[in-house]
mmCIF file of C-alpha atoms in Angstrom:
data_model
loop_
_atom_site.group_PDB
_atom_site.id
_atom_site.type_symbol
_atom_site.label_atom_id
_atom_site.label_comp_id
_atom_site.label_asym_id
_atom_site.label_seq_id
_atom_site.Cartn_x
_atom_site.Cartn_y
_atom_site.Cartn_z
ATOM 1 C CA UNK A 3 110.479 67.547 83.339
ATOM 2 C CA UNK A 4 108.540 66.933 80.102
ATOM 3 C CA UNK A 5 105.721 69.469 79.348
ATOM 4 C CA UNK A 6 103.093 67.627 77.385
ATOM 5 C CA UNK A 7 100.868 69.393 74.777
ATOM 6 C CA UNK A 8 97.745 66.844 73.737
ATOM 7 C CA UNK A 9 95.953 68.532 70.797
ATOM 8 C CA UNK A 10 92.985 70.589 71.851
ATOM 9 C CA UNK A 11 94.498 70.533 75.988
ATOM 10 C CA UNK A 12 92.951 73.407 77.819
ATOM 11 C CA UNK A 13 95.817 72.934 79.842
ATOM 12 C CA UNK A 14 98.631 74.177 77.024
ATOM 13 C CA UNK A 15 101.802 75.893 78.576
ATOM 14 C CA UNK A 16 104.954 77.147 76.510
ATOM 15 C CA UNK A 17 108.017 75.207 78.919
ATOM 16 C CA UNK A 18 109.287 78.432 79.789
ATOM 17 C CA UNK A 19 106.336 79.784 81.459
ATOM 18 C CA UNK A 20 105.529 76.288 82.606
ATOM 19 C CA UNK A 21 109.507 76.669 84.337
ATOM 20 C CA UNK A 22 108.497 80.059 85.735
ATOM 21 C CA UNK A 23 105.440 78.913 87.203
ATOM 22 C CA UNK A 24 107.834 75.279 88.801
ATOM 23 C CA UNK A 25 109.889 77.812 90.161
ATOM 24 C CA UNK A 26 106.981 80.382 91.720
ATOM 25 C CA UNK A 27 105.634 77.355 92.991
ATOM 26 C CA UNK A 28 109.259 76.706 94.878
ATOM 27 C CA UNK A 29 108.944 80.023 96.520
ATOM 28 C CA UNK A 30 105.527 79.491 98.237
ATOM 29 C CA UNK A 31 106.302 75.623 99.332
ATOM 30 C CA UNK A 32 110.101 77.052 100.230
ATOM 31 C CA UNK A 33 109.023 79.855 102.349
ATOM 32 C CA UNK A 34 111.499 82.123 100.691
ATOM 33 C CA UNK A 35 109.227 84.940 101.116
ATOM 34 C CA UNK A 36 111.566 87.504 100.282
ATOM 35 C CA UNK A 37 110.940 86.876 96.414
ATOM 36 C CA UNK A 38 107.235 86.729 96.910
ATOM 37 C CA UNK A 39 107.078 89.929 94.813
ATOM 38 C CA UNK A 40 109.060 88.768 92.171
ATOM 39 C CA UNK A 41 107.270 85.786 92.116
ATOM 40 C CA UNK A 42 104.058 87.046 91.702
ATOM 41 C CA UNK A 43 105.145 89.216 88.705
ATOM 42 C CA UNK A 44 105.982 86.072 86.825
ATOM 43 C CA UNK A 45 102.872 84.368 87.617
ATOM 44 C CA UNK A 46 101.158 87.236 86.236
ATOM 45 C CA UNK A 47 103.173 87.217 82.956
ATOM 46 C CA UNK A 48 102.297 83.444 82.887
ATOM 47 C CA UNK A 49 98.601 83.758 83.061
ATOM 48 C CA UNK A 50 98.277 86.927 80.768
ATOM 49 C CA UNK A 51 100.057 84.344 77.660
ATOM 50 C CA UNK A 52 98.893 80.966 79.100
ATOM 51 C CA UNK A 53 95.168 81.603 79.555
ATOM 52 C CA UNK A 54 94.150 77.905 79.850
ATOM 53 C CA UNK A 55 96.607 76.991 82.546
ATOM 54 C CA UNK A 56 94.288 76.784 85.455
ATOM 55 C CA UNK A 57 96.966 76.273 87.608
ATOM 56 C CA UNK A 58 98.486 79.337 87.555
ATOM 57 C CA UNK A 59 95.308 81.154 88.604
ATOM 58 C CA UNK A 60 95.066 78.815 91.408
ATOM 59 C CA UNK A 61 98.342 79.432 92.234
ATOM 60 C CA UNK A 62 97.974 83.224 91.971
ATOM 61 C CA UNK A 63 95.519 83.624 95.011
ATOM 62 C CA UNK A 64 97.343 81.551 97.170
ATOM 63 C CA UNK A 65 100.282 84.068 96.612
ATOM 64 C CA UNK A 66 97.809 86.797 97.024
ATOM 65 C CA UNK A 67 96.353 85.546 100.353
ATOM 66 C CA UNK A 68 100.255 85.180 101.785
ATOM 67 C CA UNK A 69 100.172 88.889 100.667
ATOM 68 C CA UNK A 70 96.878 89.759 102.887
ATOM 69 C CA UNK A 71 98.358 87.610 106.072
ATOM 70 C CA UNK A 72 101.430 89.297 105.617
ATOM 71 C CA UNK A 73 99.996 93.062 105.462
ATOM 72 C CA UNK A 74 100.991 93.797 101.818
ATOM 73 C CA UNK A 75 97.732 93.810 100.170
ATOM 74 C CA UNK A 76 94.335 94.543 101.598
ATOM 75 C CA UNK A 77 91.305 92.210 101.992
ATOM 76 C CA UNK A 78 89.537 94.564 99.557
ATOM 77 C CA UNK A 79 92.470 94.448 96.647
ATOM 78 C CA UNK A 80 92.685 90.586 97.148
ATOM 79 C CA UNK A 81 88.966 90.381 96.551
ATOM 80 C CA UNK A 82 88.888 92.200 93.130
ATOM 81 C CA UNK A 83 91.698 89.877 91.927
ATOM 82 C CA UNK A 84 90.357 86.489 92.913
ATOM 83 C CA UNK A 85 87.660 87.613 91.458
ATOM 84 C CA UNK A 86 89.323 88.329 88.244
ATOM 85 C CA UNK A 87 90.821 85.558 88.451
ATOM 86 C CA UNK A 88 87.698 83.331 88.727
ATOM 87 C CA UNK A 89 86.176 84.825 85.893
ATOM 88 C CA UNK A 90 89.334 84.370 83.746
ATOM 89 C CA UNK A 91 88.839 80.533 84.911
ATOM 90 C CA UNK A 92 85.304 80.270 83.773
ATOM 91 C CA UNK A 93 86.099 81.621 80.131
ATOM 92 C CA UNK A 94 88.071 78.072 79.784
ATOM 93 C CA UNK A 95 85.981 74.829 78.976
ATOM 94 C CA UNK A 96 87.401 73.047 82.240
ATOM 95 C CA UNK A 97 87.775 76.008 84.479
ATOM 96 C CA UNK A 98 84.340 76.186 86.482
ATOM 97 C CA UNK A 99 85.830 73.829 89.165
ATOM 98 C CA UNK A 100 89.063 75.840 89.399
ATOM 99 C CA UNK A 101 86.901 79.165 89.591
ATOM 100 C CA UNK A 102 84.780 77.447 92.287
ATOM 101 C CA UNK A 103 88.437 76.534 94.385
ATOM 102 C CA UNK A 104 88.930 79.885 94.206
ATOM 103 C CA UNK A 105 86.386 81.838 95.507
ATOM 104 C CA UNK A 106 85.437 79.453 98.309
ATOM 105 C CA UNK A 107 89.182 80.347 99.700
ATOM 106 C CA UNK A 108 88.013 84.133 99.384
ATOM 107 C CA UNK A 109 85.275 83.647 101.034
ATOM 108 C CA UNK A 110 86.868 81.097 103.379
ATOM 109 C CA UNK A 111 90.102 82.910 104.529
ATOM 110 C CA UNK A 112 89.338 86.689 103.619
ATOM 111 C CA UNK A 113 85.164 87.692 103.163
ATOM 112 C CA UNK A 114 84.998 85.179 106.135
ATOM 113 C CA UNK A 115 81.487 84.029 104.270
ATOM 114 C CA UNK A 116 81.582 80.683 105.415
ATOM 115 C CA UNK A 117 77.844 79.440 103.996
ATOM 116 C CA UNK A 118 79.702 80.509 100.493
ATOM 117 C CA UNK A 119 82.790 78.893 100.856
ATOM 118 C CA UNK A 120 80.751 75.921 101.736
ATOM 119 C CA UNK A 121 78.864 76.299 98.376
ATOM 120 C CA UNK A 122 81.592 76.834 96.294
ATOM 121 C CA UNK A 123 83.722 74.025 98.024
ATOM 122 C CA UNK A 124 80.890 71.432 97.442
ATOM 123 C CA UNK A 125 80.671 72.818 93.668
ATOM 124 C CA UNK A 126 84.356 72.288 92.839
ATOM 125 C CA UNK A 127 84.223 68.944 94.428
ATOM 126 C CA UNK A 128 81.104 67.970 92.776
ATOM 127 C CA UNK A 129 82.605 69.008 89.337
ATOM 128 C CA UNK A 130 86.207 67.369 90.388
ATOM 129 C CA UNK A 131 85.857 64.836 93.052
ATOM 130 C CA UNK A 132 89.246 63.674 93.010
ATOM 131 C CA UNK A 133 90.937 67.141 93.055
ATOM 132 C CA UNK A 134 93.748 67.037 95.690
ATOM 133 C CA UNK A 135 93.394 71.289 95.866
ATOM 134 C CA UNK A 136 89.732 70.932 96.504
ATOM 135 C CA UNK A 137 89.865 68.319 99.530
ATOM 136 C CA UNK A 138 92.188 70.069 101.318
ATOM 137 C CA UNK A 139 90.086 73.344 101.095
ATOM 138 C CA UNK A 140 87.205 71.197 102.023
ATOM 139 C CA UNK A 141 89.294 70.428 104.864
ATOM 140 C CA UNK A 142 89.564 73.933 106.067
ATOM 141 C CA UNK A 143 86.581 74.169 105.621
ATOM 142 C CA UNK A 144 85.850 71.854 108.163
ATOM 143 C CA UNK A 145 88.409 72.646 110.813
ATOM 144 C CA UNK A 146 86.952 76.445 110.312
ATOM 145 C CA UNK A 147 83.628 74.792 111.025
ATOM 146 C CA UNK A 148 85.203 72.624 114.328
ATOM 147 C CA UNK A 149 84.459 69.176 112.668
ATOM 148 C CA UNK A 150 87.536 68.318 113.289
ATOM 149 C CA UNK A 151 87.076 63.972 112.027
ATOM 150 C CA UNK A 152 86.251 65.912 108.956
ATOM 151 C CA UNK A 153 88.680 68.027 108.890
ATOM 152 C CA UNK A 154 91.352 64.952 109.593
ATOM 153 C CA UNK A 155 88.860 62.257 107.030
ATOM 154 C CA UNK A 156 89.719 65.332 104.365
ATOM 155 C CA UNK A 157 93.394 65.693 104.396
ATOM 156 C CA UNK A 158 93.463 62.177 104.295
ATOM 157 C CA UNK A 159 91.642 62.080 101.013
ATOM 158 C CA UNK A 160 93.675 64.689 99.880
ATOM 159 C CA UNK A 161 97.119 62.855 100.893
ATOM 160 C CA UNK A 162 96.068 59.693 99.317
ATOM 161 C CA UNK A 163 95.858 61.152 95.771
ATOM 162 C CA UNK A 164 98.831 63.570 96.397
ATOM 163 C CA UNK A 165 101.090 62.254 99.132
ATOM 164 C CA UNK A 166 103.587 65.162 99.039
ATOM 165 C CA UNK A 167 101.400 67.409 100.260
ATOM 166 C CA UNK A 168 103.299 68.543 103.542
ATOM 167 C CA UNK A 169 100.643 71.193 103.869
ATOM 168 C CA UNK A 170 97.788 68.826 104.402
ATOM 169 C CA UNK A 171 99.976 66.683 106.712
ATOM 170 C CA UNK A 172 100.501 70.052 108.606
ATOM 171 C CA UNK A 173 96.691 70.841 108.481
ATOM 172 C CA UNK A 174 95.921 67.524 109.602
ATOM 173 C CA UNK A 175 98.187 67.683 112.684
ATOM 174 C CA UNK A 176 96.440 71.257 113.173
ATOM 175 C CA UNK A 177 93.151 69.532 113.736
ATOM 176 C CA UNK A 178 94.320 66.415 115.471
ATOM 177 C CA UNK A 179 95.453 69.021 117.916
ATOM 178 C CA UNK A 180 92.652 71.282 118.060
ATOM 179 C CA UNK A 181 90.355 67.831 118.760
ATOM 180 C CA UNK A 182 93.022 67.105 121.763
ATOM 181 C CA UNK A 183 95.050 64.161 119.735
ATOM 182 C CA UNK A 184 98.551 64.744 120.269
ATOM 183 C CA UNK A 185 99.939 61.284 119.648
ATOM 184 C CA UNK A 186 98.063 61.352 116.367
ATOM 185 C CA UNK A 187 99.139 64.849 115.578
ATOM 186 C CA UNK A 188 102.756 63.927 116.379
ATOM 187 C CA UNK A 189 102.267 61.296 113.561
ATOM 188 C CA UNK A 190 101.463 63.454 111.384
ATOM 189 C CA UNK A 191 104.170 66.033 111.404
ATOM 190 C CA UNK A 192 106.652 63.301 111.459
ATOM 191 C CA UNK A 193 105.201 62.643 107.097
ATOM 192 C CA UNK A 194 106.303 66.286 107.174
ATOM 193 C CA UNK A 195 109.483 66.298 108.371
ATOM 194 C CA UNK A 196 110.303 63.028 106.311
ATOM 195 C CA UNK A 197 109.366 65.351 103.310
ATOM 196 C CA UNK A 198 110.499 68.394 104.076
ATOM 197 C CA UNK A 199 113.007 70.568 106.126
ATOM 198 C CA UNK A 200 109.925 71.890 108.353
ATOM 199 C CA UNK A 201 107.710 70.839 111.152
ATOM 200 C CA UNK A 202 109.838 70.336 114.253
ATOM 201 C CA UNK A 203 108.512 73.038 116.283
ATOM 202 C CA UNK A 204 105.164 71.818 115.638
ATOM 203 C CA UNK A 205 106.259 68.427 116.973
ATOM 204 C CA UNK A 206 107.697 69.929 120.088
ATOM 205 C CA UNK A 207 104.026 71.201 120.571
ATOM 206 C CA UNK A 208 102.786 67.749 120.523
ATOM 207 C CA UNK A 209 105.388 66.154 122.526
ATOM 208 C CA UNK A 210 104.090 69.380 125.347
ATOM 209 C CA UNK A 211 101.029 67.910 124.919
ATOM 210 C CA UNK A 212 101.495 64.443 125.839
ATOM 211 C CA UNK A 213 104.040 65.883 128.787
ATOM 212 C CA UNK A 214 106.740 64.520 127.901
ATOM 213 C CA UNK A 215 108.959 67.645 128.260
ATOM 214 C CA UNK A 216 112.394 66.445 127.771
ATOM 215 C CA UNK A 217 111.754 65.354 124.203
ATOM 216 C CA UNK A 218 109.786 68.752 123.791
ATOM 217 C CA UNK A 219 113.016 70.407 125.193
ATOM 218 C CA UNK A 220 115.726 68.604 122.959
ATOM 219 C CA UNK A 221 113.089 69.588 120.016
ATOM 220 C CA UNK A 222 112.487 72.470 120.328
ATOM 221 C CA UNK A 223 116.143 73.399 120.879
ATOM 222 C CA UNK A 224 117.695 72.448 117.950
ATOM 223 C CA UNK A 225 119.300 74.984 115.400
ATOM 224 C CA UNK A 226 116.854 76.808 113.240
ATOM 225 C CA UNK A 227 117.525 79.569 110.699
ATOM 226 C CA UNK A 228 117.449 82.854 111.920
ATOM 227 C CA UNK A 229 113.720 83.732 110.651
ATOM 228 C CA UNK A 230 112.684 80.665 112.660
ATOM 229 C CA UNK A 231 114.330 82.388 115.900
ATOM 230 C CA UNK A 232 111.543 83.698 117.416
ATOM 231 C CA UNK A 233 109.134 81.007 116.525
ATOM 232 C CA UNK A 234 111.467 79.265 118.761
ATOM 233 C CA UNK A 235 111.405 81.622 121.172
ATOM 234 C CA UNK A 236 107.373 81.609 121.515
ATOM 235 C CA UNK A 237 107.848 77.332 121.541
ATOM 236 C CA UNK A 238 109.946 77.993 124.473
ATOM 237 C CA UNK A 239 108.060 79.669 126.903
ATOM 238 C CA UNK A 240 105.116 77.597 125.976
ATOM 239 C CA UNK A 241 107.201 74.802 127.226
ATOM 240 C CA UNK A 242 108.482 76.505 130.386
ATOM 241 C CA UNK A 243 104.414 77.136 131.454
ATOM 242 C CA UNK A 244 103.966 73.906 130.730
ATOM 243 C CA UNK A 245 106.497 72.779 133.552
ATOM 244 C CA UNK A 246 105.142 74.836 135.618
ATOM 245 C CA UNK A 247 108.704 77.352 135.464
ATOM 246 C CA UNK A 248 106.520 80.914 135.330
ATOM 247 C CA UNK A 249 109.614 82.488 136.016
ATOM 248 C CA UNK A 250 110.884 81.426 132.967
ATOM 249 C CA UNK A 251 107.708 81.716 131.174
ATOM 250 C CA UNK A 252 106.942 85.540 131.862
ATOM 251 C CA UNK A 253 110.770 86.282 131.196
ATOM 252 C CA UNK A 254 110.219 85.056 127.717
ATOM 253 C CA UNK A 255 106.916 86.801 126.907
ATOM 254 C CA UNK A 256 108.186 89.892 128.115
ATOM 255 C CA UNK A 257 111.013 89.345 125.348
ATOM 256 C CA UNK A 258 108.745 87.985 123.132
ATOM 257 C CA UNK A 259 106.410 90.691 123.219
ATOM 258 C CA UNK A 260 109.131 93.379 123.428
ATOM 259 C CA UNK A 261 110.925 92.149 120.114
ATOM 260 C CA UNK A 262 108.296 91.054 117.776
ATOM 261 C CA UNK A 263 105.030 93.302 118.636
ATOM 262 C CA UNK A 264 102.070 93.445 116.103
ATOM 263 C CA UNK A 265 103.945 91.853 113.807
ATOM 264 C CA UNK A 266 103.508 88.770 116.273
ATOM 265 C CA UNK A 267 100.004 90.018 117.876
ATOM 266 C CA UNK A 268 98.515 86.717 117.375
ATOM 267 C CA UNK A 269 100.777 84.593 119.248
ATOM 268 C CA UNK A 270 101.394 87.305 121.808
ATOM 269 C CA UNK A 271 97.834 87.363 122.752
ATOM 270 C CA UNK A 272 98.218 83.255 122.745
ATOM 271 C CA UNK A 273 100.836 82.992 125.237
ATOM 272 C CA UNK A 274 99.120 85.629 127.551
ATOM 273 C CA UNK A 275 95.816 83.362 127.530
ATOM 274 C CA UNK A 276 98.070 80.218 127.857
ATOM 275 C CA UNK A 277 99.793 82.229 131.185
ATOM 276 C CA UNK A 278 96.214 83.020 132.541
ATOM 277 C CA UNK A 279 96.441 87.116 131.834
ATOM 278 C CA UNK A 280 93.056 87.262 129.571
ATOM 279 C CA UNK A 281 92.616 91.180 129.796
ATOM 280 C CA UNK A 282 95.687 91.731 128.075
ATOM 281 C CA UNK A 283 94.892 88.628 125.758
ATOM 282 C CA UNK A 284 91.534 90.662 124.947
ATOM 283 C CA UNK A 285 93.482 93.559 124.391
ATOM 284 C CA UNK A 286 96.266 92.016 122.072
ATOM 285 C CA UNK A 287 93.155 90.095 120.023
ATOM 286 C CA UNK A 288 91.837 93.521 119.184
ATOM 287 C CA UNK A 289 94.865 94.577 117.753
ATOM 288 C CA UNK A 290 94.550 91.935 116.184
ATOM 289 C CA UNK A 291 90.810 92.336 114.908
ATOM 290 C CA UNK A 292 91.897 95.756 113.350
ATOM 291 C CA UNK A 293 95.139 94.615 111.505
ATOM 292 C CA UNK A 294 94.707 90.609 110.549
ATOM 293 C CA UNK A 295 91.796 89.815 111.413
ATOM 294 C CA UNK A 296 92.468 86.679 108.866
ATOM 295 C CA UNK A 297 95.318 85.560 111.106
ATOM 296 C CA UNK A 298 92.737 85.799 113.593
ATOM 297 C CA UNK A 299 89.944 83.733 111.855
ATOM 298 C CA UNK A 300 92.379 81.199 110.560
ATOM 299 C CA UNK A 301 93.514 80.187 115.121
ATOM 300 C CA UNK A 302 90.253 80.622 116.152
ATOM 301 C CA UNK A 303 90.157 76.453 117.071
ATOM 302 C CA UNK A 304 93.277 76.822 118.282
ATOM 303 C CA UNK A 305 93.704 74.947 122.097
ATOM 304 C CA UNK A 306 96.311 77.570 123.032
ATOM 305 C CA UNK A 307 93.292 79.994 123.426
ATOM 306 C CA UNK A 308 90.946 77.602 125.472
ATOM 307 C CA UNK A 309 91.341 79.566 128.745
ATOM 308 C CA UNK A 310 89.471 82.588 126.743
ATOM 309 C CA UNK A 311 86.441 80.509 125.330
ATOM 310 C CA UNK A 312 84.304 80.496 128.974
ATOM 311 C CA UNK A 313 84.569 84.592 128.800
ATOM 312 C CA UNK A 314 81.543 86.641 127.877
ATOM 313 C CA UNK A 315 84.001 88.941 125.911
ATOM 314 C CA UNK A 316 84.826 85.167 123.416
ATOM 315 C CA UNK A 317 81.701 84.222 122.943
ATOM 316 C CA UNK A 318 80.749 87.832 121.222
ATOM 317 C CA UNK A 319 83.668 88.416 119.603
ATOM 318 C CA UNK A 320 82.921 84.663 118.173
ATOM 319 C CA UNK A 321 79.070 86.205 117.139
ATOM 320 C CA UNK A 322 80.884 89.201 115.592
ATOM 321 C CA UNK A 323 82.592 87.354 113.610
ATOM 322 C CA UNK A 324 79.696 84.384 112.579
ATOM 323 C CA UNK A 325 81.687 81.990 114.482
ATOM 324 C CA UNK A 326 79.544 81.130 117.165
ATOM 325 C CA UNK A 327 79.158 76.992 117.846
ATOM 326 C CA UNK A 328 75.605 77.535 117.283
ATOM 327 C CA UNK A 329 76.096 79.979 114.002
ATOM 328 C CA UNK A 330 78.848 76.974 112.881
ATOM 329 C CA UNK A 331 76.075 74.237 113.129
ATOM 330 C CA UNK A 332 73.739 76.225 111.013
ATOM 331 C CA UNK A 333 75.816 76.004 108.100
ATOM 332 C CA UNK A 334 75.569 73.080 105.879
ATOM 333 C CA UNK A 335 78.631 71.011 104.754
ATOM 334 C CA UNK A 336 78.578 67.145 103.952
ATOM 335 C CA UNK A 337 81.955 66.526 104.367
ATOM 336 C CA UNK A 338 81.106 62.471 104.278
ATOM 337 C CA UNK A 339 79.090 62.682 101.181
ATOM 338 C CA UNK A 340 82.310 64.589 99.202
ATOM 339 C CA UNK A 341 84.942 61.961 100.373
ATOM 340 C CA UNK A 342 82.132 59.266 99.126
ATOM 341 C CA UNK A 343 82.190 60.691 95.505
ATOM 342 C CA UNK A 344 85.651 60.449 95.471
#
């Protein structure tokens, strides 16, 4: 790599820090969360001597945010450093957009203040139209919302001006699923796995969804690394209800359930509305509520809790939380008009 330095750049970087940030960057896409910490602390260093590298600040509360869905670091302690963060942005000529990116993913994924993140999204867009970041937070945005073509229209325009974005690929499935297009999500994860080591578990979902279980079983049974094991695990016994093998199904809950606990409280309360048992679902999504609730807010569209959505106890949990479809609607978003300016 080649680190460029154009007089007057607002975007100037000394090639070691700009080497410590490539290599922070390798632990978020890597999932190699165990040096998270570490990684962090060299970010910091990076932004406290390189205060025009946007990108580090961007970079910075993403790493935070793994913190909050992880349970490190409260919703509270994120805020006050995205914050920071934003305001270090604006201090630099060509950082309002950046600062904007920012704190529409605070308010987005942790101050679930969606009318703001829909603000701020439409700002850094407006100020950087053809901002890879941006779209695909505008596509959040939309799959948070349920407008799921938007959601998909987004992480296209996003993957045409950065077509190594696995994460928009994986987004993209997320909402082809959540809009009940399998074959389409299917395509999707395939870009990922041609680009990365990940996604096969995801397309053992969509190969469950367009019942073809034998393809779903040789998936989802191939090795994984051990971190992956339960992930498998919770694949597995969505596959067995799928076949209609209950047996097999509650035998793996149970396990499931017995092994992984809150840690897992989202997909536990998952497979127990997938197997039909909503008052312990209900119970398990409480849990949830009080630990990660983010976790929470980010599978809310998820199909795997459709058998939920016709129950009194859904629909005001979804008011709670300002996710209502009529509280959704209310909130204004041109998601067509953004991928126009482009």
């Amino acid at each position: 790599l080649t680190v460029m330095e154009p007089a007057g750049s607002d975007t100037v970087i000394a090639p070691d820090d700009y080497n410590r940030y490539l290599r922070a960057l390798h632990v978020l896409r890597s999932g190699e969360f165990a040096e998270l910490g570490s990684a962090i602390t060299s970010l910091e260093g990076v932004a406290r001597r390189s205060p025009r590298f946007i990108p580090v600040r961007d970079l910075l509360t993403r790493s935070y945010l793994l913190q909050v869905y992880r349970g490190e670091l409260s919703g509270t302690d994120v805020a006050q450093r995205v914050r920071t963060l934003a305001e270090e942005m604006l201090a630099v000529p060509s950082g309002s957009a950046g600062a904007h990116g920012v704190l529409a993913v605070l308010a987005l994924e942790v101050e679930n203040d969606l009318p703001a993140a829909a603000e701020h999204v439409t700002e850094a867009l407006t100020q950087e139209p053809g901002n890879p970041r941006h779209l695909r937070l505008a596509g959040d945005l939309a799959y948070a919302l349920e407008r799921f073509p938007a959601a998909v229209a987004l992480y296209q325009g996003a993957l045409d001006l950065d077509p190594f974005c696995t994460a928009c690929y994986i987004h993209q499935a997320q909402a082809y699923i959540a809009a009940g297009q399998p074959r389409q999500a299917e395509a999707a994860v395939r870009q990922v796995m041609e680009r990365s080591r990940g996604g096969h578990l995801t397309l053992g979902l969509t190969k469950i969804m367009q019942g073809d279980f034998a393809a779903a079983q040789q998936i989802i049974d191939q090795t994984v690394p051990a971190t992956a094991r339960k992930f498998q695990e919770f694949y597995r016994a969505l596959l067995c209800h799928a076949q209609g093998e209950i047996a097999c199904f509650r035998s793996l809950l149970e396990r499931f359930e017995a092994e992984n606990g809150e840690s897992e409280a989202m997909r536990i309360a998952q497979l127990h509305a997938v197997g039909g048992d909503v008052d312990t679902a209900f119970r398990w999504l409480a849990r949830l509520r009080e630990r990660k609730q983010t976790l929470l807010l980010k599978n809310l569209p998820d199909p795997l809790f459709d058998n939920l959505r016709e129950d009194p106890r859904w629909q005001h949990m979804l008011v709670e939380l300002g996710r209502a479809p009529q509280q959704l609607r209310q909130i204004t978003f041109d998601a067509e008009a953004l991928l126009e300016a482009r």
